[in-house]
Amino acid sequence: MLITAPNLTRPDETYERLIAIHDGLTEAESHALNARLVLILMNHIGDHQVLDQALRLARDPSRAPD
Amino acid sequence: MTDLVAERYRLAFRLYPYARSPDQDAPAPARHKVIIAGGGPIGLATALDLGRRGVPVVLLDDHEGAGLGSRALCFAKRTLEICDRLGAAGPMLDKGVQWNVGKVFHDDRLLYEFNLLPEGGHAFPAFINLQQPWFEKFLHDAILAAQAEGAPIELRGRNRVDAVTPSADHVTLDIMTPDGPYQLQADWLIACDGARSPLRGMLGLSFDGRVFEDNFLIADVKMKADFPTERWFWFEPHFKSGDSALLHKQPDDIWRIDFQLGWNIDRAKELEPANIRARVDAMLGPDVAYELDWCSIYTFQCRRMDRFRHGRVLFAGDSAHQVSPFGARGANSGIQDVDNLAWKLALVLDGTAPDSLLDSYDAERVHGADENILNSTRATDFITPKTPVSKLFRNAVLTLAEHLPFARTVVNSGRLSLPCTYDGSALNGPDHPDMPPRTRPGSPCPDAPLAGGWLLPHLGRGFTLLSINQTVPDSLSAHGLTVPRLALDATPEIAARYLGNAKGAVYLIRPDQHVAARWDHFDESAIAAALARAIGKV
């Protein structure tokens, strides 16, 4: 089951790192980084059903996962 | 030489020269039980399988043998097992090139290499590379051997089917020969006449599905170069030939190079030797001496017929389904069609099984075709991304794959052909939860070493009862069939592949070496019921 309740241990710091990791990159390089990041996190999660819920939630954030 | 039956391509081997048949002088169309249209690998294998089961077959082809060109090339383990059942695998294995190592490149970077290292305890390797004409020749050699032992197989070269008229219980064929036309009738017609199937067209049947189109330049290059016997695959190769390229070893010092060219190409221009040489030179480097052995541009679409059975006409191989070349799923799936069809048709013809058993050929092989089309379409989408964002993700996967093993599982340069499991087939009987999933009903039997040989050669003449750690009578008779028992010792391979956590097992195995049903003890009435189900008597 996809966790949608708050789960980040240090939300502000983590978000800051997400933005900072793109410093100095062109837009194309940033898109490539994001794509790699998605793949790395997908592998960490692993479970197909959880990922499917996450993908659908990303497409339509107003619809809570089943 | 007359041109009533025009030659459409050159031959590698002349196998069945035209000879006038008495049927051509018959006052009324001669009636045959089974006519096979098409003498490619699927038609030949169908004739061989039916003939060895005692079914009289006449095969018609508008040529006299195997066409020139390496074409299908990669033959999978299951194909070799089926050919072994047909008495044709030995020479294929001797002539073919076995390979295990694959390397994957992006541009000019080696991303990783893999070893197919097949599981131990199997008679046949994961793959061999063998030029299609040799595959056809070895099937034909096996037909000659079967004919010598009395198998009722007749091959008619330069017999072109020009028209087909279906009726309720037979079909009538108009055939052209170098001596002019004649007619034949058949109880059953099997159309193995290839991706452009003239018969499909004559019957007005559609060939739909997701259409994906691309062109591949195949260059077979003869050279003594010092390349290892490996499969090399490039995404966006540095030699700028297109979206992908593949280098593969064949017998006789020949290398297969596949260049993916894209859809909008000038076919004639791409086939000019100077242009082919320019591509090959860019790939191999300036110092490699080679000669062009055979070149072709191959166009594919991913699609299948709605149904593979149309009354008394059955479609098998490329005439019924077509896939991209990624994964070697063309000829290999066609041979599985043959494997599935021949025993069913033999049982229907001798009255043991109802005509409706042939509907299960349609259901099971449509399932197989869909699996192949799905795998082939996914590979195609990975190799040729359709949108900017899919290209972004594809290249992200390739970048990660150079460093991280997890990403290599996503890289898709073709998922190599594996035999189909007929999950959900109406022919499947009971399963047992303690036994391994890989041998559930519908699965092809995995091979295993037995004392002095292998398991699979003991399976496939008819139905077989396989018993492990169970007392089972020598044979069981029901529904017009006598099913012999094969008792197996629980060796490590047999235990892992067939027993799992069960203490004993009884398997009902179909004539195509697929599992029909399994139990942990012998129960005659349950087995008889499963046998009835497996021959469509339910």
Coordinates of C-alpha atoms in Angstrom, one line a residue:
Chain A
M1 CA 0.0 0.0 0.0
L2 CA 1.4 3.4 -1.0
I3 CA 2.1 5.7 1.9
T4 CA 0.4 9.0 1.4
A5 CA 0.5 10.2 5.0
P6 CA 3.5 12.4 5.9
N7 CA 6.6 10.2 6.0
L8 CA 9.6 12.4 5.3
T9 CA 12.0 12.5 8.3
R10 CA 13.3 15.9 7.4
P11 CA 11.0 17.5 4.9
D12 CA 12.6 20.9 4.6
E13 CA 16.1 19.6 4.3
T14 CA 15.2 16.9 1.8
Y15 CA 13.3 19.3 -0.4
E16 CA 16.2 21.7 -0.4
R17 CA 18.5 18.8 -1.5
L18 CA 16.1 18.0 -4.3
I19 CA 16.3 21.6 -5.7
A20 CA 20.0 22.0 -5.0
I21 CA 21.0 18.8 -6.8
H22 CA 19.9 20.5 -10.1
D23 CA 22.2 23.5 -9.6
G24 CA 24.2 24.3 -12.7
L25 CA 22.3 21.9 -14.9
T26 CA 20.6 22.8 -18.2
E27 CA 16.9 22.0 -18.4
A28 CA 17.6 18.9 -20.5
E29 CA 20.2 17.7 -17.9
S30 CA 17.7 18.3 -15.1
H31 CA 15.0 16.3 -16.9
A32 CA 17.5 13.5 -17.4
L33 CA 18.4 13.7 -13.7
N34 CA 14.7 13.5 -12.7
A35 CA 14.3 10.5 -14.9
R36 CA 17.2 8.7 -13.3
L37 CA 15.9 9.7 -9.9
V38 CA 12.5 8.2 -10.6
L39 CA 14.0 4.9 -11.8
I40 CA 16.3 4.7 -8.7
L41 CA 13.4 5.3 -6.3
M42 CA 11.1 2.9 -8.3
N43 CA 13.7 0.2 -7.8
H44 CA 14.0 1.0 -4.1
I45 CA 10.2 0.6 -3.7
G46 CA 10.1 -2.4 -6.0
D47 CA 6.5 -3.5 -5.4
H48 CA 4.6 -3.2 -8.7
Q49 CA 1.2 -2.5 -7.0
V50 CA 2.6 0.3 -4.8
L51 CA 4.3 1.8 -7.9
D52 CA 1.1 1.6 -9.9
Q53 CA -0.7 3.5 -7.1
A54 CA 2.0 6.1 -7.1
L55 CA 2.0 6.5 -10.9
R56 CA -1.8 7.0 -10.9
L57 CA -1.6 9.5 -8.0
A58 CA 1.0 11.5 -9.8
R59 CA -1.2 11.6 -12.9
D60 CA -4.2 12.8 -10.9
P61 CA -3.4 14.0 -7.4
S62 CA -7.1 14.6 -6.6
R63 CA -7.9 10.9 -6.6
A64 CA -6.7 9.0 -3.6
P65 CA -5.3 5.5 -4.4
D66 CA -7.7 2.6 -4.0
Chain B
M1 CA 11.1 -24.3 -68.4
T2 CA 7.6 -22.9 -68.4
D3 CA 6.7 -19.9 -66.4
L4 CA 3.2 -21.0 -65.4
V5 CA 4.6 -21.1 -61.8
A6 CA 7.0 -18.2 -61.7
E7 CA 10.0 -18.3 -59.5
R8 CA 9.8 -15.5 -56.9
Y9 CA 13.2 -16.1 -55.2
R10 CA 16.4 -18.1 -55.6
L11 CA 16.9 -21.4 -53.7
A12 CA 19.6 -22.4 -51.3
F13 CA 18.6 -26.0 -51.5
R14 CA 16.5 -27.8 -54.1
L15 CA 14.6 -30.3 -51.9
Y16 CA 11.4 -31.4 -53.7
P17 CA 11.6 -31.0 -57.5
Y18 CA 8.4 -30.9 -59.4
A19 CA 7.1 -34.3 -60.4
R20 CA 3.8 -34.9 -62.2
S21 CA 1.3 -36.5 -59.8
P22 CA -1.4 -38.9 -60.9
D23 CA -3.8 -36.5 -59.2
Q24 CA -3.2 -34.1 -62.1
D25 CA -4.8 -36.7 -64.5
A26 CA -7.7 -37.7 -62.3
P27 CA -11.2 -37.1 -63.8
A28 CA -12.4 -35.6 -60.5
P29 CA -10.4 -33.8 -57.8
A30 CA -8.6 -36.3 -55.7
R31 CA -9.5 -36.1 -52.0
H32 CA -6.8 -36.0 -49.3
K33 CA -7.1 -35.9 -45.5
V34 CA -4.7 -33.0 -45.0
I35 CA -3.1 -30.6 -47.4
I36 CA -0.4 -28.2 -46.1
A37 CA 0.1 -25.0 -48.1
G38 CA 3.7 -23.8 -47.8
G39 CA 7.0 -25.6 -47.5
G40 CA 8.9 -23.2 -45.1
P41 CA 10.0 -24.3 -41.7
I42 CA 6.4 -24.4 -40.4
G43 CA 4.9 -26.3 -43.3
L44 CA 7.7 -28.9 -43.3
A45 CA 7.5 -29.4 -39.5
T46 CA 3.7 -29.8 -39.8
A47 CA 4.1 -32.4 -42.5
L48 CA 6.7 -34.2 -40.5
D49 CA 4.8 -34.2 -37.2
L50 CA 1.5 -35.4 -38.9
G51 CA 3.3 -37.9 -41.1
R52 CA 5.1 -39.4 -38.1
R53 CA 1.7 -39.7 -36.4
G54 CA 0.5 -41.7 -39.4
V55 CA -1.7 -39.0 -40.9
P56 CA -1.4 -38.8 -44.7
V57 CA -0.3 -35.3 -45.7
V58 CA 0.3 -33.6 -49.0
L59 CA 2.4 -30.4 -48.9
L60 CA 2.2 -27.9 -51.7
D61 CA 4.8 -25.2 -52.4
D62 CA 5.3 -22.9 -55.4
H63 CA 9.0 -23.4 -55.1
E64 CA 11.1 -26.6 -55.0
G65 CA 13.0 -26.1 -51.7
A66 CA 14.5 -23.7 -49.2
G67 CA 14.9 -20.0 -50.2
L68 CA 18.2 -18.3 -50.1
G69 CA 19.1 -16.2 -47.0
S70 CA 19.8 -16.7 -43.4
R71 CA 16.5 -15.2 -42.2
A72 CA 15.1 -16.7 -39.0
L73 CA 18.6 -17.7 -37.7
C74 CA 18.0 -17.9 -33.9
F75 CA 16.4 -21.2 -32.8
A76 CA 15.4 -21.6 -29.2
K77 CA 15.7 -24.5 -26.8
R78 CA 12.0 -25.4 -27.1
T79 CA 12.2 -25.5 -30.9
L80 CA 15.2 -27.9 -30.6
E81 CA 13.2 -30.1 -28.2
I82 CA 10.3 -30.2 -30.6
C83 CA 12.6 -30.9 -33.5
D84 CA 14.2 -33.7 -31.4
R85 CA 10.8 -35.2 -31.0
L86 CA 10.5 -35.0 -34.8
G87 CA 13.9 -36.7 -35.3
A88 CA 15.6 -33.6 -36.7
A89 CA 17.5 -31.9 -33.9
G90 CA 20.9 -33.7 -34.0
P91 CA 22.2 -32.2 -37.3
M92 CA 20.8 -28.8 -36.2
L93 CA 22.8 -28.9 -33.0
D94 CA 25.9 -30.1 -34.9
K95 CA 25.8 -27.4 -37.5
G96 CA 24.4 -24.5 -35.4
V97 CA 26.5 -22.0 -33.4
Q98 CA 25.8 -22.0 -29.6
W99 CA 26.2 -18.8 -27.8
N100 CA 25.8 -17.7 -24.2
V101 CA 27.4 -14.2 -23.8
G102 CA 25.7 -11.0 -24.9
K103 CA 27.0 -7.5 -24.8
V104 CA 24.9 -4.4 -24.8
F105 CA 26.3 -1.0 -26.0
H106 CA 24.9 2.5 -26.1
D107 CA 26.6 4.6 -28.7
D108 CA 30.2 3.7 -28.3
R109 CA 30.0 2.6 -24.6
L110 CA 29.8 -1.0 -23.4
L111 CA 27.0 -0.9 -20.8
Y112 CA 27.3 -4.5 -19.6
E113 CA 27.5 -8.1 -20.6
F114 CA 25.3 -11.0 -19.6
N115 CA 25.7 -14.7 -19.7
L116 CA 22.6 -16.8 -20.6
L117 CA 24.2 -19.7 -18.8
P118 CA 21.3 -22.0 -19.1
E119 CA 20.1 -24.0 -16.1
G120 CA 22.0 -27.4 -15.9
G121 CA 20.3 -30.7 -16.6
H122 CA 18.9 -30.0 -20.1
A123 CA 19.7 -31.8 -23.3
F124 CA 19.6 -28.6 -25.4
P125 CA 21.2 -25.2 -25.1
A126 CA 19.2 -22.0 -24.7
F127 CA 19.8 -21.0 -28.4
I128 CA 21.6 -22.0 -31.5
N129 CA 22.2 -19.8 -34.5
L130 CA 21.5 -21.6 -37.8
Q131 CA 20.6 -20.2 -41.2
Q132 CA 17.0 -20.9 -42.0
P133 CA 17.7 -22.9 -45.2
W134 CA 19.8 -25.3 -43.1
F135 CA 16.9 -25.6 -40.6
E136 CA 14.6 -26.4 -43.5
K137 CA 17.0 -28.9 -45.0
F138 CA 17.4 -30.8 -41.7
L139 CA 13.6 -30.9 -41.4
H140 CA 13.5 -32.2 -45.0
D141 CA 16.2 -34.8 -44.2
A142 CA 14.0 -36.0 -41.3
I143 CA 11.0 -36.2 -43.7
L144 CA 13.0 -38.4 -46.0
A145 CA 13.9 -40.6 -43.1
A146 CA 10.3 -40.8 -42.0
Q147 CA 9.1 -41.6 -45.5
A148 CA 11.6 -44.4 -45.6
E149 CA 9.9 -45.8 -42.5
G150 CA 6.5 -45.5 -44.1
A151 CA 5.3 -42.1 -43.0
P152 CA 2.6 -41.0 -45.5
I153 CA 4.2 -37.6 -46.4
E154 CA 4.1 -36.3 -50.0
L155 CA 5.8 -33.1 -51.0
R156 CA 4.8 -31.4 -54.3
G157 CA 7.1 -28.6 -55.5
R158 CA 6.0 -26.0 -58.0
N159 CA 2.4 -26.5 -57.0
R160 CA 1.0 -23.0 -56.4
V161 CA -2.4 -22.6 -54.8
D162 CA -4.4 -20.1 -56.9
A163 CA -7.9 -20.4 -55.3
V164 CA -9.5 -22.0 -52.3
T165 CA -13.2 -22.9 -51.9
P166 CA -14.2 -23.8 -48.4
S167 CA -17.2 -26.2 -47.8
A168 CA -18.7 -27.5 -44.6
D169 CA -16.6 -30.7 -44.5
H170 CA -13.7 -30.0 -46.9
V171 CA -11.9 -27.4 -49.0
T172 CA -11.3 -27.4 -52.7
L173 CA -8.0 -26.0 -54.1
D174 CA -7.2 -24.8 -57.5
I175 CA -3.5 -25.5 -58.1
M176 CA -1.2 -24.3 -60.9
T177 CA 1.8 -26.4 -61.9
P178 CA 4.4 -26.3 -64.8
D179 CA 2.0 -28.7 -66.6
G180 CA -1.0 -26.5 -66.0
P181 CA -3.8 -26.4 -63.5
Y182 CA -5.6 -29.1 -61.5
Q183 CA -7.8 -29.4 -58.5
L184 CA -7.5 -31.1 -55.1
Q185 CA -9.9 -31.5 -52.2
A186 CA -8.8 -31.9 -48.5
D187 CA -10.7 -32.7 -45.3
W188 CA -8.3 -30.2 -43.7
L189 CA -6.1 -27.4 -45.1
I190 CA -3.2 -26.0 -43.0
A191 CA -2.0 -22.6 -44.3
C192 CA 1.7 -22.2 -43.6
D193 CA 2.2 -19.8 -46.4
G194 CA 4.0 -17.0 -44.5
A195 CA 3.4 -13.4 -43.4
R196 CA 1.9 -12.4 -46.7
S197 CA -0.2 -15.5 -46.8
P198 CA -2.0 -15.7 -50.2
L199 CA -4.5 -18.1 -48.6
R200 CA -5.5 -15.5 -46.0
G201 CA -6.1 -13.0 -48.8
M202 CA -8.1 -15.5 -50.9
L203 CA -10.4 -16.2 -48.0
G204 CA -10.7 -12.4 -47.3
L205 CA -9.5 -12.7 -43.7
S206 CA -8.1 -9.7 -41.9
F207 CA -4.7 -9.5 -40.3
D208 CA -5.0 -6.8 -37.7
G209 CA -3.7 -5.6 -34.4
R210 CA -1.3 -3.0 -33.4
V211 CA 0.6 -2.1 -36.5
F212 CA 4.2 -1.1 -35.9
E213 CA 6.4 -0.8 -38.9
D214 CA 10.1 -0.6 -39.3
N215 CA 12.8 -1.7 -41.8
F216 CA 15.8 -3.8 -41.0
L217 CA 18.8 -4.1 -43.3
I218 CA 20.2 -7.6 -42.9
A219 CA 23.8 -7.9 -44.0
D220 CA 25.4 -11.4 -43.8
V221 CA 29.1 -10.9 -43.9
K222 CA 31.7 -13.5 -44.4
M223 CA 34.9 -12.8 -42.7
K224 CA 37.7 -14.5 -40.7
A225 CA 37.7 -11.7 -38.2
D226 CA 38.5 -12.4 -34.6
F227 CA 35.2 -11.5 -33.1
P228 CA 34.1 -13.7 -30.2
T229 CA 31.0 -15.9 -30.5
E230 CA 28.7 -13.4 -28.7
R231 CA 25.6 -11.4 -29.3
W232 CA 26.4 -7.7 -29.6
F233 CA 23.5 -5.2 -29.4
W234 CA 23.8 -1.4 -29.9
F235 CA 21.3 1.2 -28.9
E236 CA 21.9 4.4 -31.0
P237 CA 25.2 3.0 -32.4
H238 CA 28.2 5.3 -32.8
F239 CA 28.4 4.2 -36.5
K240 CA 25.1 6.1 -37.0
S241 CA 23.1 3.4 -38.8
G242 CA 19.9 4.0 -36.9
D243 CA 18.1 3.2 -33.6
S244 CA 19.7 -0.2 -33.1
A245 CA 22.2 -2.7 -34.5
L246 CA 22.9 -6.3 -33.8
L247 CA 25.9 -8.5 -34.6
H248 CA 25.5 -12.3 -34.4
K249 CA 27.6 -15.3 -35.3
Q250 CA 26.4 -17.8 -37.8
P251 CA 27.9 -21.1 -39.0
D252 CA 30.5 -21.0 -41.9
D253 CA 32.4 -17.9 -40.8
I254 CA 29.3 -15.7 -41.5
W255 CA 28.1 -12.9 -39.3
R256 CA 24.6 -11.5 -39.2
I257 CA 24.4 -7.8 -38.9
D258 CA 21.0 -6.2 -38.5
F259 CA 20.7 -2.5 -39.0
Q260 CA 17.4 -0.9 -37.9
L261 CA 16.8 1.8 -40.6
G262 CA 13.5 3.3 -39.6
W263 CA 10.3 3.5 -41.6
N264 CA 10.8 6.2 -44.3
I265 CA 13.7 4.8 -46.4
D266 CA 14.5 4.4 -50.0
R267 CA 14.6 0.7 -50.2
A268 CA 16.4 0.4 -53.5
K269 CA 19.1 2.9 -52.5
E270 CA 19.7 1.2 -49.2
L271 CA 20.2 -2.1 -50.9
E272 CA 23.0 -0.9 -53.3
P273 CA 26.1 -2.8 -52.3
A274 CA 28.2 0.4 -52.0
N275 CA 25.7 1.8 -49.4
I276 CA 25.6 -1.5 -47.5
R277 CA 29.4 -1.6 -47.5
A278 CA 29.5 2.0 -46.1
R279 CA 27.4 0.9 -43.2
V280 CA 29.4 -2.2 -42.5
D281 CA 32.7 -0.4 -42.8
A282 CA 31.6 2.2 -40.3
M283 CA 30.6 -0.6 -37.9
L284 CA 33.6 -3.0 -38.3
G285 CA 36.3 -0.3 -38.8
P286 CA 38.4 0.2 -41.9
D287 CA 40.8 -2.7 -41.5
V288 CA 38.4 -5.6 -41.5
A289 CA 38.3 -7.6 -44.7
Y290 CA 34.9 -9.2 -45.5
E291 CA 32.6 -10.2 -48.3
L292 CA 28.8 -9.7 -48.5
D293 CA 27.2 -13.1 -48.5
W294 CA 23.5 -12.1 -48.5
C295 CA 21.6 -8.9 -47.9
S296 CA 18.0 -8.1 -47.6
I297 CA 15.6 -5.4 -46.2
Y298 CA 13.1 -6.9 -43.9
T299 CA 9.9 -5.1 -43.0
F300 CA 7.7 -6.2 -40.1
Q301 CA 4.4 -5.5 -38.5
C302 CA 3.2 -6.8 -35.1
R303 CA -0.2 -8.3 -35.7
R304 CA -2.3 -11.5 -35.8
M305 CA -5.4 -12.9 -37.2
D306 CA -8.5 -12.8 -35.0
R307 CA -8.8 -16.6 -35.1
F308 CA -6.4 -19.2 -36.4
R309 CA -9.1 -21.7 -37.2
H310 CA -11.6 -20.9 -39.9
G311 CA -13.8 -24.1 -40.3
R312 CA -11.6 -26.6 -42.1
V313 CA -8.7 -24.2 -42.7
L314 CA -6.1 -23.8 -39.9
F315 CA -3.4 -21.1 -40.0
A316 CA 0.0 -21.7 -38.5
G317 CA 3.2 -19.6 -38.2
D318 CA 3.7 -16.2 -39.8
S319 CA 0.5 -16.6 -41.8
A320 CA -1.4 -16.3 -38.5
H321 CA 0.8 -14.0 -36.5
Q322 CA 3.8 -11.7 -37.1
V323 CA 6.1 -10.0 -34.6
S324 CA 9.2 -7.8 -34.6
P325 CA 12.5 -9.7 -34.8
F326 CA 13.5 -8.7 -31.2
G327 CA 13.4 -11.8 -29.1
A328 CA 13.5 -14.5 -31.9
R329 CA 9.8 -15.1 -31.6
G330 CA 8.8 -15.7 -35.2
A331 CA 9.9 -19.2 -36.4
N332 CA 10.2 -20.3 -32.8
S333 CA 6.5 -19.5 -32.1
G334 CA 5.5 -21.1 -35.4
I335 CA 7.2 -24.4 -34.4
Q336 CA 5.1 -24.2 -31.2
D337 CA 2.0 -23.9 -33.4
V338 CA 2.9 -27.1 -35.1
D339 CA 3.6 -28.8 -31.8
N340 CA 0.2 -27.8 -30.6
L341 CA -1.7 -28.6 -33.8
A342 CA -0.4 -31.9 -35.1
W343 CA -1.5 -34.2 -32.2
K344 CA -4.9 -32.6 -32.0
L345 CA -5.6 -33.0 -35.7
A346 CA -4.4 -36.6 -35.6
L347 CA -6.8 -37.4 -32.8
V348 CA -9.7 -35.7 -34.6
L349 CA -8.9 -37.5 -37.9
D350 CA -8.9 -40.9 -36.2
G351 CA -12.2 -40.2 -34.4
T352 CA -10.8 -40.2 -30.9
A353 CA -11.4 -36.6 -30.3
P354 CA -14.2 -34.3 -31.4
D355 CA -13.7 -31.7 -34.0
S356 CA -14.0 -29.0 -31.3
L357 CA -10.5 -30.0 -30.0
L358 CA -9.2 -27.9 -32.8
D359 CA -10.8 -24.8 -31.2
S360 CA -8.3 -25.3 -28.4
Y361 CA -5.5 -24.9 -31.0
D362 CA -7.0 -21.5 -31.8
A363 CA -7.3 -20.6 -28.1
E364 CA -3.9 -21.8 -27.0
R365 CA -1.9 -20.4 -29.9
V366 CA -3.8 -17.1 -29.9
H367 CA -2.7 -16.9 -26.3
G368 CA 0.9 -17.7 -27.4
A369 CA 0.8 -15.1 -30.2
D370 CA -0.5 -12.4 -27.8
E371 CA 2.4 -13.2 -25.4
N372 CA 4.8 -12.9 -28.3
I373 CA 3.3 -9.7 -29.6
L374 CA 3.3 -8.1 -26.1
N375 CA 7.0 -9.0 -25.6
S376 CA 7.9 -7.9 -29.0
T377 CA 6.0 -4.7 -28.8
R378 CA 7.6 -3.8 -25.4
A379 CA 11.1 -4.4 -26.9
T380 CA 10.2 -2.3 -29.9
D381 CA 9.0 0.6 -27.8
F382 CA 12.2 0.4 -25.7
I383 CA 14.5 0.3 -28.7
T384 CA 12.6 3.0 -30.7
P385 CA 10.9 5.3 -28.1
K386 CA 7.8 6.9 -29.5
T387 CA 7.7 10.2 -27.6
P388 CA 10.4 12.6 -26.2
V389 CA 9.6 11.5 -22.6
S390 CA 9.9 7.8 -23.4
K391 CA 13.3 8.5 -25.0
L392 CA 14.2 10.5 -21.8
F393 CA 13.4 7.5 -19.6
R394 CA 15.0 5.0 -22.0
N395 CA 18.3 6.8 -22.0
A396 CA 18.1 7.2 -18.3
V397 CA 17.8 3.5 -18.0
L398 CA 20.8 3.0 -20.3
T399 CA 22.9 5.5 -18.3
L400 CA 22.1 3.7 -15.0
A401 CA 22.6 0.3 -16.6
E402 CA 26.3 1.0 -17.0
H403 CA 26.8 1.2 -13.3
L404 CA 23.8 -0.4 -11.6
P405 CA 22.6 -4.0 -12.1
F406 CA 19.0 -3.1 -11.3
A407 CA 18.7 -1.0 -14.4
R408 CA 19.9 -3.9 -16.6
T409 CA 16.7 -5.7 -15.8
V410 CA 14.7 -2.9 -17.5
V411 CA 17.0 -2.8 -20.6
N412 CA 15.0 -4.5 -23.3
S413 CA 16.8 -5.5 -26.5
G414 CA 14.3 -8.3 -27.0
R415 CA 13.1 -10.8 -24.4
L416 CA 14.3 -14.1 -25.9
S417 CA 11.7 -16.6 -26.8
L418 CA 10.5 -19.0 -24.1
P419 CA 7.9 -21.6 -24.5
C420 CA 4.3 -20.6 -23.8
T421 CA 2.4 -21.9 -20.8
Y422 CA -1.3 -22.3 -21.6
D423 CA -2.7 -20.9 -18.4
G424 CA -6.4 -20.9 -18.4
S425 CA -6.8 -23.4 -21.3
A426 CA -10.0 -25.4 -21.4
L427 CA -7.8 -28.5 -21.8
N428 CA -6.1 -28.0 -18.4
G429 CA -7.1 -30.3 -15.5
P430 CA -6.4 -30.2 -11.8
D431 CA -3.3 -28.6 -10.3
H432 CA -1.7 -29.4 -7.0
P433 CA -0.6 -26.5 -4.7
D434 CA 2.6 -28.2 -3.3
M435 CA 4.2 -28.7 -6.7
P436 CA 6.4 -26.3 -8.6
P437 CA 4.7 -23.5 -10.5
R438 CA 6.9 -24.1 -13.6
T439 CA 5.2 -27.4 -14.2
R440 CA 1.6 -26.3 -13.6
P441 CA -1.0 -27.5 -16.0
G442 CA -0.5 -25.9 -19.4
S443 CA 3.3 -25.8 -19.0
P444 CA 5.8 -27.4 -21.3
C445 CA 7.7 -30.2 -19.5
P446 CA 11.2 -29.1 -18.5
D447 CA 13.7 -31.6 -19.5
A448 CA 15.8 -33.5 -16.9
P449 CA 18.6 -36.1 -17.0
L450 CA 17.5 -39.7 -16.6
A451 CA 19.7 -42.7 -16.2
G452 CA 21.3 -43.1 -19.6
G453 CA 19.5 -40.2 -21.3
W454 CA 16.9 -37.5 -21.0
L455 CA 13.3 -37.2 -20.0
L456 CA 11.7 -35.5 -23.0
P457 CA 12.5 -38.3 -25.6
H458 CA 10.2 -40.5 -23.5
L459 CA 7.3 -38.1 -23.9
G460 CA 5.4 -37.1 -27.0
R461 CA 4.2 -40.1 -29.0
G462 CA 0.9 -39.9 -27.2
F463 CA -0.4 -39.1 -23.8
T464 CA 1.9 -40.2 -20.9
L465 CA 1.4 -40.7 -17.2
L466 CA 4.5 -39.7 -15.3
S467 CA 4.8 -41.0 -11.8
I468 CA 7.2 -40.1 -9.0
N469 CA 7.2 -42.0 -5.7
Q470 CA 3.8 -43.3 -6.5
T471 CA 2.5 -46.8 -7.5
V472 CA 0.8 -46.5 -10.8
P473 CA -0.3 -49.3 -13.2
D474 CA 1.7 -49.9 -16.3
S475 CA -0.9 -48.2 -18.4
L476 CA -4.4 -46.7 -18.3
S477 CA -7.1 -47.0 -20.9
A478 CA -9.9 -44.5 -21.3
H479 CA -11.8 -42.6 -24.0
G480 CA -10.2 -44.6 -26.8
L481 CA -6.6 -44.0 -25.7
T482 CA -4.1 -46.2 -23.9
V483 CA -1.8 -44.1 -21.8
P484 CA 1.5 -45.7 -20.8
R485 CA 3.1 -44.9 -17.4
L486 CA 6.7 -43.6 -17.1
A487 CA 8.0 -44.1 -13.5
L488 CA 10.7 -41.6 -12.5
D489 CA 13.2 -41.7 -9.7
A490 CA 13.2 -38.5 -7.6
T491 CA 16.6 -37.3 -8.7
P492 CA 17.5 -33.7 -7.6
E493 CA 16.4 -32.3 -11.0
I494 CA 13.1 -34.3 -11.1
A495 CA 12.4 -33.4 -7.5
A496 CA 13.0 -29.7 -8.1
R497 CA 11.1 -29.5 -11.4
Y498 CA 8.2 -31.9 -10.7
L499 CA 7.8 -32.7 -7.0
G500 CA 8.4 -29.4 -5.1
N501 CA 7.0 -30.0 -1.6
A502 CA 4.8 -32.9 -2.6
K503 CA 5.8 -36.4 -1.4
G504 CA 4.8 -38.0 -4.7
A505 CA 3.3 -37.0 -8.0
V506 CA 1.3 -38.2 -10.9
Y507 CA 1.3 -36.1 -14.1
L508 CA -0.8 -36.5 -17.2
I509 CA 1.4 -35.3 -20.1
R510 CA 0.0 -34.3 -23.5
P511 CA 1.5 -35.5 -26.8
D512 CA 3.1 -32.0 -27.2
Q513 CA 4.9 -32.5 -23.9
H514 CA 2.8 -30.0 -22.1
V515 CA 1.3 -30.8 -18.6
A516 CA -2.4 -31.6 -18.8
A517 CA -3.0 -32.2 -15.0
R518 CA -1.2 -33.3 -11.9
W519 CA -2.1 -35.0 -8.6
D520 CA -0.2 -36.2 -5.5
H521 CA -1.6 -39.7 -5.8
F522 CA -3.0 -42.1 -8.4
D523 CA -6.8 -41.8 -8.9
E524 CA -7.9 -43.6 -12.0
S525 CA -11.3 -41.8 -12.4
A526 CA -9.7 -38.4 -11.9
I527 CA -7.1 -39.2 -14.6
A528 CA -9.7 -40.5 -17.0
A529 CA -11.7 -37.3 -16.5
A530 CA -8.6 -35.1 -17.1
L531 CA -7.9 -37.1 -20.2
A532 CA -11.4 -36.5 -21.5
R533 CA -10.9 -32.8 -20.9
A534 CA -7.5 -32.7 -22.6
I535 CA -9.0 -34.2 -25.8
G536 CA -11.9 -31.8 -25.8
K537 CA -14.6 -34.3 -24.7
V538 CA -16.1 -32.0 -22.0

